[in-house]
Coordinates of C-alpha atoms in Angstrom, one line a residue:
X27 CA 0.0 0.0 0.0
X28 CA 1.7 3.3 -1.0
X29 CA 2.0 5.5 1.6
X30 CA 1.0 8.9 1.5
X31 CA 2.4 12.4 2.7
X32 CA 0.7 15.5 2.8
X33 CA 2.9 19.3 2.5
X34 CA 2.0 22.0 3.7
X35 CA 3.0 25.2 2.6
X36 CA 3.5 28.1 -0.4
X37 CA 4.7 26.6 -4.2
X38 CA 8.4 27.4 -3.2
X39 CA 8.3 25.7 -0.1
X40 CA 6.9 22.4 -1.9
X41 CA 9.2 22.7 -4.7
X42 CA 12.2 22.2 -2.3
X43 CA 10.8 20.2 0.0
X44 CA 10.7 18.1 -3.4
X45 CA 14.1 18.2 -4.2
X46 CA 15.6 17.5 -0.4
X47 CA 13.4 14.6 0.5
X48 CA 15.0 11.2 -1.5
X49 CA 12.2 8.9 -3.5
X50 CA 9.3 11.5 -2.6
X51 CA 7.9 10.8 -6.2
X52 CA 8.0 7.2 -5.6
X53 CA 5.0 8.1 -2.8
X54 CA 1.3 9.9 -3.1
X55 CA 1.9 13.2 -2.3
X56 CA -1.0 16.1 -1.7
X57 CA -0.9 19.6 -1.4
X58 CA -2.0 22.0 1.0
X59 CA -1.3 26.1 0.6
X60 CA -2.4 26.3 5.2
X61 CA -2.7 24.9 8.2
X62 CA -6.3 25.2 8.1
X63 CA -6.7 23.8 4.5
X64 CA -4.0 21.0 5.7
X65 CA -6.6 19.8 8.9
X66 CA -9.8 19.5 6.7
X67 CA -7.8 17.3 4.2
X68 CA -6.4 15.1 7.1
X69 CA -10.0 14.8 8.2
X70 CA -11.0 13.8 4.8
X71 CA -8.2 11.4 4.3
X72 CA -5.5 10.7 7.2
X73 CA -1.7 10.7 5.4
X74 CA 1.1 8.8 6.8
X75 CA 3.2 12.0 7.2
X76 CA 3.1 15.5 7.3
X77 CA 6.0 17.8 6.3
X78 CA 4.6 21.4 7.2
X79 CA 6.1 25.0 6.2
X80 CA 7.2 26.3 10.2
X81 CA 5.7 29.8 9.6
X82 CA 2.5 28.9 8.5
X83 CA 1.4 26.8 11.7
X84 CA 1.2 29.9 14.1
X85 CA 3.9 29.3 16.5
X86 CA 4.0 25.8 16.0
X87 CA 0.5 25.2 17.7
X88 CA 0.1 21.6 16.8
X89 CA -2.4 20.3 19.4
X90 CA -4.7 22.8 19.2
X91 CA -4.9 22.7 15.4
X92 CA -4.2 18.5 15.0
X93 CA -4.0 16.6 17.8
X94 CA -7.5 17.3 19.4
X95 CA -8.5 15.0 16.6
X96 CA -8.6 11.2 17.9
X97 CA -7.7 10.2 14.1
X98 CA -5.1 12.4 13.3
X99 CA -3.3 12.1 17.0
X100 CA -0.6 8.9 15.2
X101 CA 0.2 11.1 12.5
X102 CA 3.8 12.1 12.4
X103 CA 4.4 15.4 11.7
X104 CA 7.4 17.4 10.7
X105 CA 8.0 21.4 10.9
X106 CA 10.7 22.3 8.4
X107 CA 11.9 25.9 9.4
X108 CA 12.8 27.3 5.2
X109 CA 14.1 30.7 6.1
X110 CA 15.9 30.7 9.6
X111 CA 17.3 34.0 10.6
X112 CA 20.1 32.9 12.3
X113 CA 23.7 32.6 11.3
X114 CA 24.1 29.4 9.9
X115 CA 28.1 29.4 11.7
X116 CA 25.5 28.7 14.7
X117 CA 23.8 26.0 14.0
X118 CA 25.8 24.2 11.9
X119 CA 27.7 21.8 14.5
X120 CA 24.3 21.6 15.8
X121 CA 23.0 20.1 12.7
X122 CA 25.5 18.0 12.2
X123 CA 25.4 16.0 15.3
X124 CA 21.4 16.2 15.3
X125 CA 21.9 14.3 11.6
X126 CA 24.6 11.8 12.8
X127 CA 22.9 10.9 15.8
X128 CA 19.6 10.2 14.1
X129 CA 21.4 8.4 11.5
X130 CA 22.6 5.7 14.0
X131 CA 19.0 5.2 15.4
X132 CA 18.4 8.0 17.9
X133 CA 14.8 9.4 18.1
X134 CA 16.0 12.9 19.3
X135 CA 19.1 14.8 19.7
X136 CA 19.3 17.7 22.5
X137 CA 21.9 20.4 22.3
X138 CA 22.5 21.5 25.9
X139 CA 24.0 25.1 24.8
X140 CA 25.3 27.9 27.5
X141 CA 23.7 30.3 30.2
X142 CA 21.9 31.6 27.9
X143 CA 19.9 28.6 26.3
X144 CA 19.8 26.6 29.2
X145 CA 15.9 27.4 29.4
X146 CA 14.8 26.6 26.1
X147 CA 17.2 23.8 25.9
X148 CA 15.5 22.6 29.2
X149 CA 12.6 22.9 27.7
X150 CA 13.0 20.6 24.9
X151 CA 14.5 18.1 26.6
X152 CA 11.4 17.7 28.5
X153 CA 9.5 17.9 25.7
X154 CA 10.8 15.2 24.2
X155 CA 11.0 13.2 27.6
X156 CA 7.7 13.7 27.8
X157 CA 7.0 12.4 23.8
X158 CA 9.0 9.5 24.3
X159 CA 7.3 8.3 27.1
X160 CA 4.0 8.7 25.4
X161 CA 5.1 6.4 22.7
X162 CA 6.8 3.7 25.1
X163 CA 2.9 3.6 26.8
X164 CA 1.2 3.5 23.3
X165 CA 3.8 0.9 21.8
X166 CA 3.1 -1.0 25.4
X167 CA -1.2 -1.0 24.5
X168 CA -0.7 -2.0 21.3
X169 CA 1.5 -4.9 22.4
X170 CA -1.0 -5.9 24.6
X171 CA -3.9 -5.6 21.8
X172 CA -2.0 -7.6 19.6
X173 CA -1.4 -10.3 22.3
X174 CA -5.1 -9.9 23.2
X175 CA -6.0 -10.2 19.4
X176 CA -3.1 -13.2 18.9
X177 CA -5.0 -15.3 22.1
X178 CA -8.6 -14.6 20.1
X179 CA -7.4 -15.4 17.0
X180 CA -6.3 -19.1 18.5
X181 CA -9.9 -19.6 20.5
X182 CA -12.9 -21.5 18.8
X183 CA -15.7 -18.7 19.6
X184 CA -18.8 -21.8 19.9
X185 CA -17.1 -23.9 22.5
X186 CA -13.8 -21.6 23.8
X187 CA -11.3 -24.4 23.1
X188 CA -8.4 -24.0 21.2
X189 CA -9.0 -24.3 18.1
X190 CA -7.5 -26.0 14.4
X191 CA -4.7 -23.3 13.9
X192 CA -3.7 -23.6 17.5
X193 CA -3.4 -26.7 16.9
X194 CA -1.2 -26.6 13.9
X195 CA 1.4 -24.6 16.1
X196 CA 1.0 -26.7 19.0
X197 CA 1.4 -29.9 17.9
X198 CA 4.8 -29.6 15.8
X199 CA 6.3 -28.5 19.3
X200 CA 4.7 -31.2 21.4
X201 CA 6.2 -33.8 18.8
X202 CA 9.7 -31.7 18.9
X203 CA 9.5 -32.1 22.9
X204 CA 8.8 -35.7 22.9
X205 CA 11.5 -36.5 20.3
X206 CA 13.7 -34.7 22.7
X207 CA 13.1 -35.9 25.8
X208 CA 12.3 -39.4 24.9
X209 CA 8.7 -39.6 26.2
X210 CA 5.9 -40.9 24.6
X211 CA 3.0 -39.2 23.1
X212 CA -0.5 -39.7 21.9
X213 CA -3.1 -38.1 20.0
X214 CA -6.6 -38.8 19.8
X215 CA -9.1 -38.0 17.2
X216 CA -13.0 -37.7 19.0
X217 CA -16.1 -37.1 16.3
X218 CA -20.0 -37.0 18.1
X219 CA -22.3 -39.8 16.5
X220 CA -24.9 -39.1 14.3
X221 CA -24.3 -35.4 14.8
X222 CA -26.0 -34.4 11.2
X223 CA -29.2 -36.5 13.1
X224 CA -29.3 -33.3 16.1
X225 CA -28.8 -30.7 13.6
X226 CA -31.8 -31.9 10.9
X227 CA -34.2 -33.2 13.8
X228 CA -33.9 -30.2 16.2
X229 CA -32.0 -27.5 14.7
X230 CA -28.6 -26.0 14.5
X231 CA -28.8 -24.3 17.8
X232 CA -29.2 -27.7 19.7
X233 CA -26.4 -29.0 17.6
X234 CA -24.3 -25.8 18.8
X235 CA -25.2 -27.0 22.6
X236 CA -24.3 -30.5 22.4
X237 CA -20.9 -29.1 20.6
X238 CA -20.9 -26.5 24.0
X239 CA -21.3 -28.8 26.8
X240 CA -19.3 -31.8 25.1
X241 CA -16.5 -29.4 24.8
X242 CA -17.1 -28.3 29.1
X243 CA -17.0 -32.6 29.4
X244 CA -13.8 -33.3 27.8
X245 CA -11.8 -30.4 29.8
X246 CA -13.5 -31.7 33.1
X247 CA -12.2 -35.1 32.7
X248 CA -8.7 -34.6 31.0
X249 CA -5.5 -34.1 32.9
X250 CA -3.8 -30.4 33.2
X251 CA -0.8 -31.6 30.8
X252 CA -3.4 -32.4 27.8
X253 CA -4.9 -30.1 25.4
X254 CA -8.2 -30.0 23.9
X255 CA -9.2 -28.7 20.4
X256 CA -12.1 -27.8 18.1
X257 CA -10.8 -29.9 15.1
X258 CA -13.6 -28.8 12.9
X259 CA -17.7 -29.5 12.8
X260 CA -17.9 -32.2 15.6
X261 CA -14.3 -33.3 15.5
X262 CA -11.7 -32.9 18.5
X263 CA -8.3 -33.5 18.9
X264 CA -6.7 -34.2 22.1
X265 CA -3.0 -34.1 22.7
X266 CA -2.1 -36.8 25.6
X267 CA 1.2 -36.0 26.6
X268 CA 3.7 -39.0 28.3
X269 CA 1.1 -40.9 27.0
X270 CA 1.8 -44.9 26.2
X271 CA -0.7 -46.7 23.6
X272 CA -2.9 -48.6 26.0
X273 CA -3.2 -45.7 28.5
X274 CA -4.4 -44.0 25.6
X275 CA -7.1 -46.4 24.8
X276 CA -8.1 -46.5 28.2
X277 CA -8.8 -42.6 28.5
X278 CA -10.9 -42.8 25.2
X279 CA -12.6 -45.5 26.9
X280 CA -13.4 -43.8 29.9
X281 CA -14.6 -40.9 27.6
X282 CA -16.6 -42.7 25.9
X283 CA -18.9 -43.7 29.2
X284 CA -18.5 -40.5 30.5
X285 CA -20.8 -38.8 27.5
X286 CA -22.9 -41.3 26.5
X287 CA -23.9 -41.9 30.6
X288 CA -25.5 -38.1 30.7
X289 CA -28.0 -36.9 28.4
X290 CA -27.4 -33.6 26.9
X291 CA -29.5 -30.9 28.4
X292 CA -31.4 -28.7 26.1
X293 CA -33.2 -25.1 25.8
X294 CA -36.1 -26.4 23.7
X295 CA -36.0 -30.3 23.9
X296 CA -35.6 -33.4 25.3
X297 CA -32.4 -34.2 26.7
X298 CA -30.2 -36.6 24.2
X299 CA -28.1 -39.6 25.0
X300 CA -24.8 -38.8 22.7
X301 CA -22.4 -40.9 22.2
X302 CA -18.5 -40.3 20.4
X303 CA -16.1 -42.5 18.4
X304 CA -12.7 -42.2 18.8
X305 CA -9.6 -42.9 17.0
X306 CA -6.1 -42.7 18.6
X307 CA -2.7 -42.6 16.8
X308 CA 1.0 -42.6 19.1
X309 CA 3.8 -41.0 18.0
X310 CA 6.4 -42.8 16.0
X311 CA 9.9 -42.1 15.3
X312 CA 9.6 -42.1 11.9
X313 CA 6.3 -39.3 12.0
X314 CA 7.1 -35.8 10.2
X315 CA 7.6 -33.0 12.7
X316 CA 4.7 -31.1 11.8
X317 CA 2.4 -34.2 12.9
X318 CA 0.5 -34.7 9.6
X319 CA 1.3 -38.7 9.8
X320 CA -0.1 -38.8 13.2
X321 CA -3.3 -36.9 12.3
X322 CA -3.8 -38.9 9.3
X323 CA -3.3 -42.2 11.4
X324 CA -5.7 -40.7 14.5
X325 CA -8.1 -39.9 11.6
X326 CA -7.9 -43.3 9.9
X327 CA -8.8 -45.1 13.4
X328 CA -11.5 -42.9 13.3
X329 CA -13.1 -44.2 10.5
X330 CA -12.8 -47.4 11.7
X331 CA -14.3 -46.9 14.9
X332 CA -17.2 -45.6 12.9
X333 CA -17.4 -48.5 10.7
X334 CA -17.2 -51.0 13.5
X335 CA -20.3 -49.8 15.3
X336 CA -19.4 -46.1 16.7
X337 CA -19.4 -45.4 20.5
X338 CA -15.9 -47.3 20.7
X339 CA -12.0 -46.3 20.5
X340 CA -9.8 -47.7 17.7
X341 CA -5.8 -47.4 18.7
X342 CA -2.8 -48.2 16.0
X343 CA -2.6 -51.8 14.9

């Protein structure tokens, strides 16, 4: 997406601002003669950047003219002073060491000058204290949104477990951990009987329950080292860490009483008796690291505990 910058000043000032600033053409840039005219076309259309004539923005007021405006208040913007009236044999160290220091990465360079200066050079030291420190707290929210937004982004909204993309970045470092550390691991692949049955007879939203409560089932009754996860539809995986092949079977087992025991409570209708089939795969040397083999195997036992009756666990042959 190109980026855009908007300049803000008289013909002369944009013409050189033109010429200093390296691969400006590459970039969408608008025009703006004022201040004034500048603020109504950031409403219209935010830029990226702002590069504004000094003189024109009445003693640099900024946050009265922009920042009392929630969506212009990220913008960066940047005064250029086109006619100083001091001598330049004053400002030219100055300058140089402003430029070299942001050139190595600094985001401000204060010149601490004599007797004289010492107030306004105190006062932009503060100032730009006080701007870094704003930036630190809004780079620290928007760390935290984007960790809030991560977690969300990993959660099935119907039934809160993890869900099939947490899975695919789980799993590959479960199998990684396991090869490591020489434990065992299984995974088990859980799909509700006659599901498509709940959904035609009483609706989606009963099917959406059963899904809801069998998800609260499964985490009541698994141990605090194994994970739970929307696979898709009815379908869960569960990750059963240190996990040999027949203490695997015997936790699909106990599943399987476990849900078909208690009917199903719903809103609108009878309670149903529900039952699961379950396939379960264990790791094997020879598995890929991303766990596609053991999904394929989990899923293959699956079918077979389908085809042999349902209600029942099918392990590796």
């Amino acid at each position: 997406m190109t980026q855009q910058i908007l300049l803000v000043g008289d013909d002369q000032f944009s013409a050189l601002i033109s010429q200093q600033v390296r691969g400006l053409e590459t970039l969408s840039v608008a025009v703006a003669e004022s201040a004034g005219q500048a603020e109504q076309q950031m409403l219209n259309a935010a830029p990226d950047l702002v590069i504004g004539q000094a003189g024109l923005f009445n003693h640099y007021s900024i946050t009265k003219q922009y920042r009392q405006h929630q969506q212009l208040t990220g913008i960066y913007v940047v005064l250029v002073e086109d006619c100083p009236d001091w001598p330049l044999s004053e400002i030219l160290l100055p300058l140089q060491r402003t430029a070299s220091a942001l050139e190595a990465g600094a985001d401000a360079y204060v010149w601490l000058g004599d007797d004289m200066t010492q107030t306004l050079t105190r006062r932009l030291l503060q100032l730009q204290v006080k701007r870094g420190l704003e930036r630190s707290r809004i780079q620290r929210e928007l760390q935290r949104a984007n960790s809030w937004l991560s977690a969300i982004a990993l959660i099935d909204s119907l039934t809160q477990l993890r869900n099939r993309r947490a899975l695919d970045i789980d799993l590959p470092q479960r199998i990684k951990m396991a090869h490591s550390r020489g434990y065992a691991l299984s995974l088990m692949m859980l799909d509700v009987d006659y599901f498509k049955r709940v959904n035609d007879q009483y609706g989606h939203l009963a099917g959406d329950q059963v899904l809801q409560q069998l998800a609260e089932r499964l985490n009541q009754n698994m141990r605090f080292y194994d994970t739970v996860f929307r696979y898709g539809g009815e379908e869960f995986v569960l990750i059963l860490n240190k996990t040999q092949a027949e203490e695997a079977r015997l936790i699909g087992q106990r599943l399987c009483r476990l849900i078909a025991a208690e009917p199903f409570a719903l809103d609108a209708h009878p309670a149903l008796t529900i039952s699961v089939s379950i396939g379960v795969a264990c790791l094997e040397s020879r598995d890929d690291p991303q766990g596609q083999a053991l999904l394929r195997r989990a899923d293959q036992n699956l079918f077979l505990a389908k085809a042999q009756g349902r209600n029942r666990v099918v392990l590796d042959q």
